Coordinates of C-alpha atoms and ligand atoms in Angstrom, one line a residue:
M5 CA -20.1 16.1 6.4
S6 CA -16.9 14.1 7.0
K7 CA -14.2 12.9 4.1
I8 CA -14.3 8.9 5.2
V9 CA -11.8 6.3 3.5
H10 CA -12.7 2.6 4.1
K11 CA -10.1 -0.4 3.2
Y12 CA -11.4 -3.9 3.1
G13 CA -9.0 -6.6 3.0
G14 CA -9.0 -10.1 1.1
T15 CA -10.9 -11.8 4.0
S16 CA -13.4 -9.0 3.9
V17 CA -14.6 -9.7 0.2
G18 CA -13.8 -13.2 0.4
T19 CA -17.5 -14.2 -0.9
P20 CA -20.4 -12.6 -2.0
E21 CA -22.1 -12.7 1.4
K22 CA -19.2 -10.7 2.8
I23 CA -19.2 -8.5 -0.1
K24 CA -22.9 -7.5 1.1
N25 CA -22.2 -7.2 4.4
V26 CA -19.3 -4.5 3.2
A27 CA -22.0 -2.9 1.2
R28 CA -24.3 -2.7 4.3
R29 CA -21.5 -1.1 6.4
V30 CA -20.5 1.4 3.9
K31 CA -24.1 2.5 2.7
R32 CA -24.7 3.3 6.4
V33 CA -21.7 5.3 6.7
H34 CA -22.7 7.3 3.2
D35 CA -26.4 7.5 4.9
L36 CA -25.2 9.9 7.2
G37 CA -24.3 12.3 4.9
N38 CA -20.2 11.6 4.2
E39 CA -18.1 11.6 1.2
V40 CA -17.0 7.9 1.3
V41 CA -14.2 6.4 -0.9
V42 CA -13.4 2.6 -0.5
I43 CA -10.2 0.6 -1.5
V44 CA -10.4 -2.9 -1.8
S45 CA -8.2 -6.1 -2.1
A46 CA -8.9 -9.1 -4.3
M47 CA -11.4 -11.6 -2.8
G48 CA -9.8 -14.0 -0.4
H49 CA -6.6 -15.7 -2.0
T50 CA -7.3 -14.4 -5.7
T51 CA -4.1 -12.8 -6.1
D52 CA -2.4 -16.1 -4.9
E53 CA -4.2 -17.8 -7.5
L54 CA -3.6 -15.9 -10.3
I55 CA 0.3 -16.1 -9.6
N56 CA -0.1 -19.8 -10.0
L57 CA -1.9 -19.7 -13.2
M58 CA 1.0 -17.8 -14.5
H59 CA 3.4 -20.5 -13.4
Q60 CA 1.8 -23.0 -15.4
V61 CA 2.3 -20.9 -18.4
S62 CA 5.7 -19.3 -18.0
D63 CA 9.3 -20.2 -15.9
T64 CA 10.3 -16.5 -16.8
P65 CA 7.1 -14.3 -16.7
N66 CA 7.3 -11.3 -17.9
P67 CA 7.4 -8.3 -14.9
R68 CA 4.3 -6.2 -17.3
E69 CA 2.4 -9.2 -18.2
Y70 CA 2.6 -10.0 -14.2
D71 CA 1.2 -6.5 -13.4
M72 CA -1.5 -6.7 -15.9
L73 CA -2.4 -10.5 -14.6
V74 CA -2.5 -9.6 -10.7
S75 CA -4.4 -6.0 -10.9
T76 CA -7.4 -7.9 -12.5
G77 CA -8.2 -9.6 -8.9
E78 CA -8.8 -5.9 -7.6
Q79 CA -11.3 -5.4 -10.5
V80 CA -13.3 -8.1 -9.9
S81 CA -13.9 -7.0 -6.1
A82 CA -14.3 -3.5 -6.8
A83 CA -16.9 -3.9 -9.6
L84 CA -18.9 -6.5 -7.4
L85 CA -18.4 -4.4 -4.6
A86 CA -19.8 -1.1 -6.8
M87 CA -22.9 -3.3 -8.0
A88 CA -23.9 -4.5 -4.1
L89 CA -23.9 -1.0 -3.1
Q90 CA -26.3 -0.1 -6.1
S91 CA -28.3 -2.9 -5.5
I92 CA -29.0 -1.8 -1.7
G93 CA -30.1 1.6 -3.3
C94 CA -27.0 3.0 -2.6
P95 CA -25.1 5.2 -5.6
A96 CA -21.5 3.9 -6.3
V97 CA -18.9 4.0 -9.3
S98 CA -15.7 1.4 -9.5
L99 CA -12.3 2.9 -10.6
T100 CA -9.2 1.4 -11.3
G101 CA -6.4 2.8 -10.0
G102 CA -5.9 4.7 -13.3
Q103 CA -8.8 6.5 -13.6
A104 CA -8.5 7.3 -9.9
G105 CA -5.4 9.0 -11.0
V106 CA -2.8 6.8 -9.0
V107 CA 0.5 7.6 -10.8
T108 CA 3.4 5.4 -9.7
E109 CA 7.0 5.1 -10.3
D110 CA 7.9 3.1 -13.6
I111 CA 8.8 0.0 -12.0
Y112 CA 7.1 -3.2 -12.7
K113 CA 5.7 -5.1 -9.4
K114 CA 6.4 -2.9 -6.7
A115 CA 6.1 0.5 -7.6
R116 CA 5.8 3.3 -5.3
I117 CA 3.0 5.6 -5.6
K118 CA 3.8 9.4 -6.8
D119 CA 1.1 11.0 -6.8
I120 CA -2.8 10.9 -6.9
K121 CA -4.8 13.2 -9.3
L122 CA -8.0 13.2 -7.5
G123 CA -10.0 14.9 -10.4
R124 CA -12.2 12.1 -11.3
V125 CA -12.9 11.0 -7.7
K126 CA -13.9 14.4 -6.8
E127 CA -16.2 14.7 -9.6
E128 CA -18.0 11.5 -8.7
L129 CA -17.9 12.2 -4.8
N130 CA -19.9 15.4 -6.0
K131 CA -22.3 13.4 -7.6
G132 CA -23.4 12.2 -4.3
K133 CA -21.6 8.4 -5.2
V134 CA -19.5 6.2 -2.7
V135 CA -16.4 5.7 -4.8
V136 CA -14.9 2.2 -5.0
I137 CA -11.2 2.2 -6.1
T138 CA -8.8 -1.2 -6.9
G139 CA -5.7 -0.7 -4.3
F140 CA -2.6 -2.4 -5.4
Q141 CA -2.2 -0.9 -8.4
G142 CA -1.7 2.5 -10.3
I143 CA -0.2 3.6 -14.0
D144 CA 3.2 4.7 -14.7
S145 CA 4.3 7.1 -17.0
K146 CA 3.5 4.9 -20.1
G147 CA 0.0 4.1 -18.9
D148 CA 0.8 0.8 -18.0
I149 CA -1.0 -0.8 -15.2
I150 CA 1.4 -1.0 -12.5
T151 CA 1.5 -3.2 -8.7
I152 CA 2.7 -1.6 -5.7
G153 CA 3.8 -4.6 -3.8
R154 CA 2.2 -7.6 -2.3
G155 CA -0.3 -6.4 0.3
G156 CA 0.2 -3.2 -1.0
S157 CA -3.7 -2.0 -0.8
D158 CA -3.1 -0.9 2.9
T159 CA -0.7 1.9 1.3
S160 CA -3.1 2.8 -1.6
A161 CA -6.0 3.5 1.2
V162 CA -3.8 5.5 3.3
A163 CA -2.1 7.5 0.2
V164 CA -5.8 8.2 -0.9
A165 CA -7.0 9.0 2.7
A166 CA -4.2 11.8 2.3
A167 CA -4.8 12.7 -0.9
L168 CA -8.3 13.8 -0.2
K169 CA -7.1 15.4 3.2
A170 CA -9.1 12.6 5.5
D171 CA -8.2 12.7 8.7
V172 CA -8.4 8.8 9.5
C173 CA -8.2 5.5 7.4
D174 CA -10.1 2.8 8.5
I175 CA -8.9 0.0 7.5
Y176 CA -11.1 -3.3 8.3
T177 CA -9.4 -6.5 8.2
D178 CA -9.4 -10.2 9.8
V179 CA -8.2 -9.5 13.1
D180 CA -9.5 -6.6 15.2
G181 CA -6.5 -4.6 16.5
V182 CA -3.2 -4.8 17.1
Y183 CA -2.1 -6.8 20.0
T184 CA 0.7 -6.8 22.9
T185 CA 1.8 -10.1 21.2
D186 CA 0.6 -12.9 18.6
P187 CA -2.6 -14.2 20.7
R188 CA -1.7 -17.5 19.5
I189 CA 1.3 -17.8 21.5
A190 CA -0.3 -15.7 24.3
P191 CA -4.0 -16.1 24.9
D192 CA -4.3 -13.2 27.6
A193 CA -2.5 -10.5 24.8
R194 CA -4.2 -7.6 25.1
K195 CA -5.7 -5.3 22.3
L196 CA -4.0 -2.0 22.2
E197 CA -6.1 0.9 22.0
N198 CA -3.2 2.9 19.9
I199 CA 0.2 2.6 19.4
S200 CA 2.3 5.0 17.9
Y201 CA 3.6 5.1 13.8
E202 CA 7.2 4.0 14.9
E203 CA 6.3 1.4 17.3
M204 CA 3.9 0.0 14.6
L205 CA 6.9 0.3 12.1
E206 CA 8.8 -1.8 14.3
L207 CA 6.1 -4.5 15.5
A208 CA 5.1 -4.9 11.4
S209 CA 8.8 -5.0 10.3
L210 CA 9.3 -7.7 13.2
G211 CA 6.6 -10.2 12.1
A212 CA 3.6 -8.6 13.4
Q213 CA 2.0 -9.0 9.8
V214 CA -0.9 -7.0 10.1
L215 CA -0.3 -3.9 7.8
H216 CA 1.9 -3.4 4.9
P217 CA 4.7 -1.1 6.7
R218 CA 4.8 1.4 3.6
S219 CA 1.3 2.3 5.0
V220 CA 2.5 3.0 8.3
E221 CA 5.4 5.0 6.7
C222 CA 2.8 6.8 4.5
A223 CA 0.6 7.6 7.1
S224 CA 3.3 9.2 9.5
I225 CA 4.5 11.4 6.5
Y226 CA 0.8 13.1 5.9
G227 CA -0.2 12.6 9.9
I228 CA -3.1 10.4 8.8
T229 CA -4.5 8.3 11.7
I230 CA -5.1 4.3 10.9
H231 CA -7.8 2.9 12.6
L232 CA -7.4 -0.7 12.0
R233 CA -10.4 -2.8 12.7
S234 CA -12.3 -5.9 12.2
S235 CA -15.1 -6.1 9.4
L236 CA -17.2 -8.8 11.1
K237 CA -17.8 -6.3 14.3
E238 CA -18.5 -3.0 15.1
D239 CA -15.9 -2.3 18.1
E240 CA -13.2 0.2 17.7
G241 CA -9.9 -1.4 16.7
T242 CA -6.3 0.2 17.3
H243 CA -5.4 3.8 16.3
I244 CA -2.0 4.1 14.7
T245 CA -1.0 7.4 15.3
S246 CA 2.1 10.2 16.0
A247 CA 3.4 10.0 19.3
S248 CA 2.3 13.8 19.8
K249 CA -1.4 13.0 19.2
L250 CA -1.3 10.1 21.6
E251 CA 0.0 12.0 24.2
E252 CA -2.7 14.9 23.9
R253 CA -5.5 12.2 24.0
R254 CA -4.1 10.8 26.8
S255 CA -3.9 14.0 29.0
K256 CA -7.5 14.8 28.0
E257 CA -9.0 11.4 28.7
A258 CA -7.0 11.7 32.1
S259 CA -9.8 9.3 33.6
K260 CA -8.8 6.4 30.8
M261 CA -5.4 7.5 31.3
E262 CA -3.0 4.4 30.4
K263 CA -0.3 3.9 32.6
K264 CA 2.9 4.9 30.7
E265 CA 4.2 1.7 29.7
A266 CA 7.9 1.1 28.7
V267 CA 7.3 -1.7 26.9
R268 CA 3.9 -1.9 24.1
G269 CA 4.7 -5.0 22.7
I270 CA 6.4 -7.9 21.9
A271 CA 7.4 -9.5 18.5
L272 CA 8.8 -13.2 17.3
D273 CA 11.0 -13.7 14.1
E274 CA 11.3 -17.3 13.7
N275 CA 12.6 -16.9 10.2
I276 CA 16.2 -15.5 10.8
A277 CA 19.5 -17.5 11.2
K278 CA 23.1 -16.5 12.2
I279 CA 26.3 -16.4 10.7
G280 CA 29.4 -16.0 12.8
I281 CA 33.0 -15.1 11.3
L282 CA 36.0 -15.8 13.8
K283 CA 39.2 -14.4 14.2
V284 CA 38.7 -11.4 11.6
P285 CA 41.9 -9.4 11.3
D286 CA 40.9 -6.1 13.6
K287 CA 41.5 -3.2 11.4
P288 CA 39.8 -0.4 9.1
G289 CA 38.0 -1.8 6.1
T290 CA 37.2 -5.4 7.5
A291 CA 33.8 -4.8 8.0
A292 CA 32.9 -2.9 4.6
K293 CA 34.2 -5.6 2.7
I294 CA 32.3 -8.1 4.4
F295 CA 28.8 -6.5 4.2
G296 CA 29.8 -4.8 1.3
A297 CA 30.0 -8.4 -0.2
L298 CA 26.7 -9.2 1.4
A299 CA 25.2 -6.1 -0.3
V300 CA 26.0 -6.4 -3.4
E301 CA 24.5 -9.9 -3.2
K302 CA 21.2 -8.2 -2.3
I303 CA 21.3 -10.1 0.9
N304 CA 19.4 -8.1 4.0
V305 CA 21.5 -7.6 7.2
D306 CA 19.7 -7.4 10.4
M307 CA 21.7 -6.9 14.0
I308 CA 25.4 -7.1 13.7
V309 CA 27.6 -7.8 17.2
Q310 CA 31.8 -7.5 16.7
S311 CA 33.7 -8.5 19.7
I312 CA 37.3 -8.3 20.7
H313 CA 39.1 -11.4 20.5
L314 CA 41.4 -12.1 22.8
Q315 CA 44.6 -11.5 20.9
G316 CA 43.7 -8.1 20.7
T317 CA 44.4 -7.9 17.3
L318 CA 41.5 -10.1 16.0
A319 CA 37.4 -9.4 16.3
D320 CA 35.0 -12.2 16.0
M321 CA 31.7 -10.9 14.1
A322 CA 28.4 -12.4 13.9
F323 CA 25.1 -11.1 12.4
T324 CA 21.6 -12.5 11.2
V325 CA 19.9 -12.9 8.0
D326 CA 16.8 -13.9 6.8
R327 CA 16.8 -17.7 7.0
P328 CA 16.1 -18.7 3.3
E329 CA 19.3 -16.2 2.6
L330 CA 21.4 -18.3 4.8
K331 CA 23.2 -20.7 2.1
K332 CA 24.2 -17.6 -0.1
A333 CA 25.1 -15.7 3.2
V334 CA 27.3 -18.3 3.9
E335 CA 29.2 -18.8 0.4
V336 CA 29.8 -14.9 0.5
T337 CA 30.9 -14.6 3.8
E338 CA 33.2 -17.7 3.1
R339 CA 34.8 -15.9 0.4
V340 CA 35.4 -13.0 2.1
A341 CA 36.7 -14.5 5.4
K342 CA 39.3 -16.1 2.9
E343 CA 40.5 -12.7 1.3
L344 CA 40.9 -11.3 5.0
K345 CA 42.4 -14.5 6.0
A346 CA 39.7 -14.5 8.6
G347 CA 39.0 -17.9 10.7
S348 CA 36.5 -19.8 10.1
V349 CA 32.7 -19.2 9.2
V350 CA 29.8 -20.6 11.5
S351 CA 26.3 -20.7 11.0
D352 CA 22.9 -21.5 13.0
S353 CA 19.6 -21.5 11.8
D354 CA 17.9 -23.0 14.9
V355 CA 17.7 -19.6 16.7
C356 CA 15.0 -16.8 16.5
K357 CA 14.7 -13.0 17.3
V358 CA 12.3 -12.2 20.4
S359 CA 11.9 -7.9 20.4
L360 CA 10.5 -5.6 22.7
V361 CA 9.3 -2.4 21.2
G362 CA 8.0 0.5 22.9
I363 CA 8.8 4.2 22.5
G364 CA 8.3 4.6 26.7
M365 CA 12.0 3.2 26.5
V366 CA 13.9 6.0 25.9
S367 CA 12.8 7.6 29.3
Q368 CA 12.7 4.2 31.2
P369 CA 15.8 2.9 32.6
G370 CA 16.2 -0.5 33.4
T371 CA 14.1 -2.1 30.6
A372 CA 16.9 -4.4 29.4
A373 CA 18.1 -5.5 32.4
K374 CA 14.4 -6.7 33.6
M375 CA 14.1 -8.5 30.1
F376 CA 17.7 -10.1 31.0
A377 CA 16.4 -10.9 34.7
A378 CA 13.1 -12.4 33.0
L379 CA 15.1 -15.0 30.3
S380 CA 17.8 -15.8 33.0
K381 CA 14.7 -17.0 35.3
E382 CA 13.4 -18.9 32.5
K383 CA 16.9 -20.3 32.1
I384 CA 17.0 -19.1 28.2
N385 CA 20.5 -18.3 26.7
I386 CA 20.7 -15.2 25.1
H387 CA 23.2 -15.6 21.8
M388 CA 22.8 -11.9 20.7
I389 CA 21.6 -8.9 21.6
T390 CA 21.1 -5.4 19.7
T391 CA 19.1 -2.6 21.2
S392 CA 18.0 1.0 19.6
E393 CA 16.0 3.7 21.4
I394 CA 12.6 1.5 21.0
K395 CA 13.5 -1.8 20.5
I396 CA 15.8 -4.5 22.5
S397 CA 16.2 -7.5 20.3
C398 CA 17.6 -10.7 21.7
V399 CA 18.5 -14.1 19.6
V400 CA 17.9 -17.2 21.5
K401 CA 17.7 -21.0 20.4
K402 CA 14.5 -21.3 18.5
E403 CA 12.9 -23.8 20.9
S404 CA 13.3 -21.3 23.5
G405 CA 11.1 -18.4 21.3
K406 CA 7.7 -18.9 22.6
K407 CA 8.9 -19.3 26.1
A408 CA 10.5 -16.3 26.1
V409 CA 7.8 -14.4 24.6
L410 CA 5.6 -15.2 27.4
A411 CA 7.5 -15.0 30.1
L412 CA 8.5 -11.2 28.9
H413 CA 4.7 -10.8 28.3
Q414 CA 4.3 -11.4 31.9
A415 CA 7.3 -9.6 33.3
F416 CA 6.2 -6.7 31.4
G417 CA 2.7 -7.0 32.6
L418 CA 1.3 -6.4 29.4
E419 CA -1.5 -8.8 29.9
K420 CA -5.3 -8.6 29.9
V421 CA -6.3 -7.3 33.0
A422 CA -9.4 -9.3 34.3
Ligands
LIG519 N1 -4.5 -8.6 -3.3 C1 -2.8 -8.0 -3.4 C2 -2.1 -9.1 -2.2 O1 -3.0 -10.0 -2.4 C3 -2.8 -6.9 -2.5 C4 -3.3 -7.0 -1.1 O2 -3.9 -7.5 -0.6 O3 -3.0 -5.8 -0.6 O4 -1.4 -9.0 -2.3
LIG520 MG1 -3.1 -7.3 3.3

């Protein structure tokens, strides 16, 4: 007997028919004698619709009432799934986050999960029932309903899997796994059998929006493997696990050994903008002033590049921000530039960021050179470059973004083998 945790996303429970499909799948797993816990999201676009309703009654909605409202979507799908299970002869019970013992911080709308007190869940499992839990919510120290941030059901599921000490958390969604890049850009993108937490986090935060990043963070802390897969097929999806487990698996399955790729995936972020400050006095404290002022305004800064200006006592600086924050970021930067007696502030929103991700890069020299050569062959000009141990990012003109992804996908041999 194993402990199995399934999570179904909004599209997988989007209609009564789909809920019945999920019930049949869950029953099969339960019939094999497993203990099964299911975490659900709200049906389809329910959460957006609830938020839309909210805006029709208030311009300044109270955060406590926001949580009270948006958490209801998950209650609907959890109750319906429990009923669908019961109607095909599978004992089941639905529980809210609070009933399931999901305790969060006292922060409305975006709390982190602090603890899961599994008493009730275990009681119901011992009675032989499938336990269906609402994702996305818990309760705080006052007993108020709290939500944990948009897309948070993935994190609810991994946290429950960790508390139950399940080995795997199956996350069922409308894509069938993690791909080497967005298949809408590169039709020959390949589904990855597995990927490490670190790589997945980079891809998730780089705009490959398959999983809530906090779910990957939680899985890595508790050593839970996430199996991301399609609710419409029986096929294996992508296993997201630790780099060391991946190594073990590869050496065990020597016949199926994947060739060690330096680059596992390519991400494109089209939601960025670039800001430059010219002729900043090159002395201690200037960067702290500029980025301190941006931080006070809660503007998230990503790539930062500083270069020495010809005169030696001056430097040019450039950085990127999320595009919706460009206007505010320019205002703040202009204010600080004046204080610092720097030169002009320039900005460009017609850019995007292309990134290569892979833990194998650490041990394989030449990845950056190969990237730049592939871009130059396509006559794509690079505006900015940053690197980390497992990622190389380049800012290029927006119109070249997709072309860059295609060229790199090919240069690093990531496409499907025919
Ligand atoms: N229903 C919530 C949302 O739409 C949580 C989730 O789907 O993960 O954000
Ligand atoms: Mg989701």
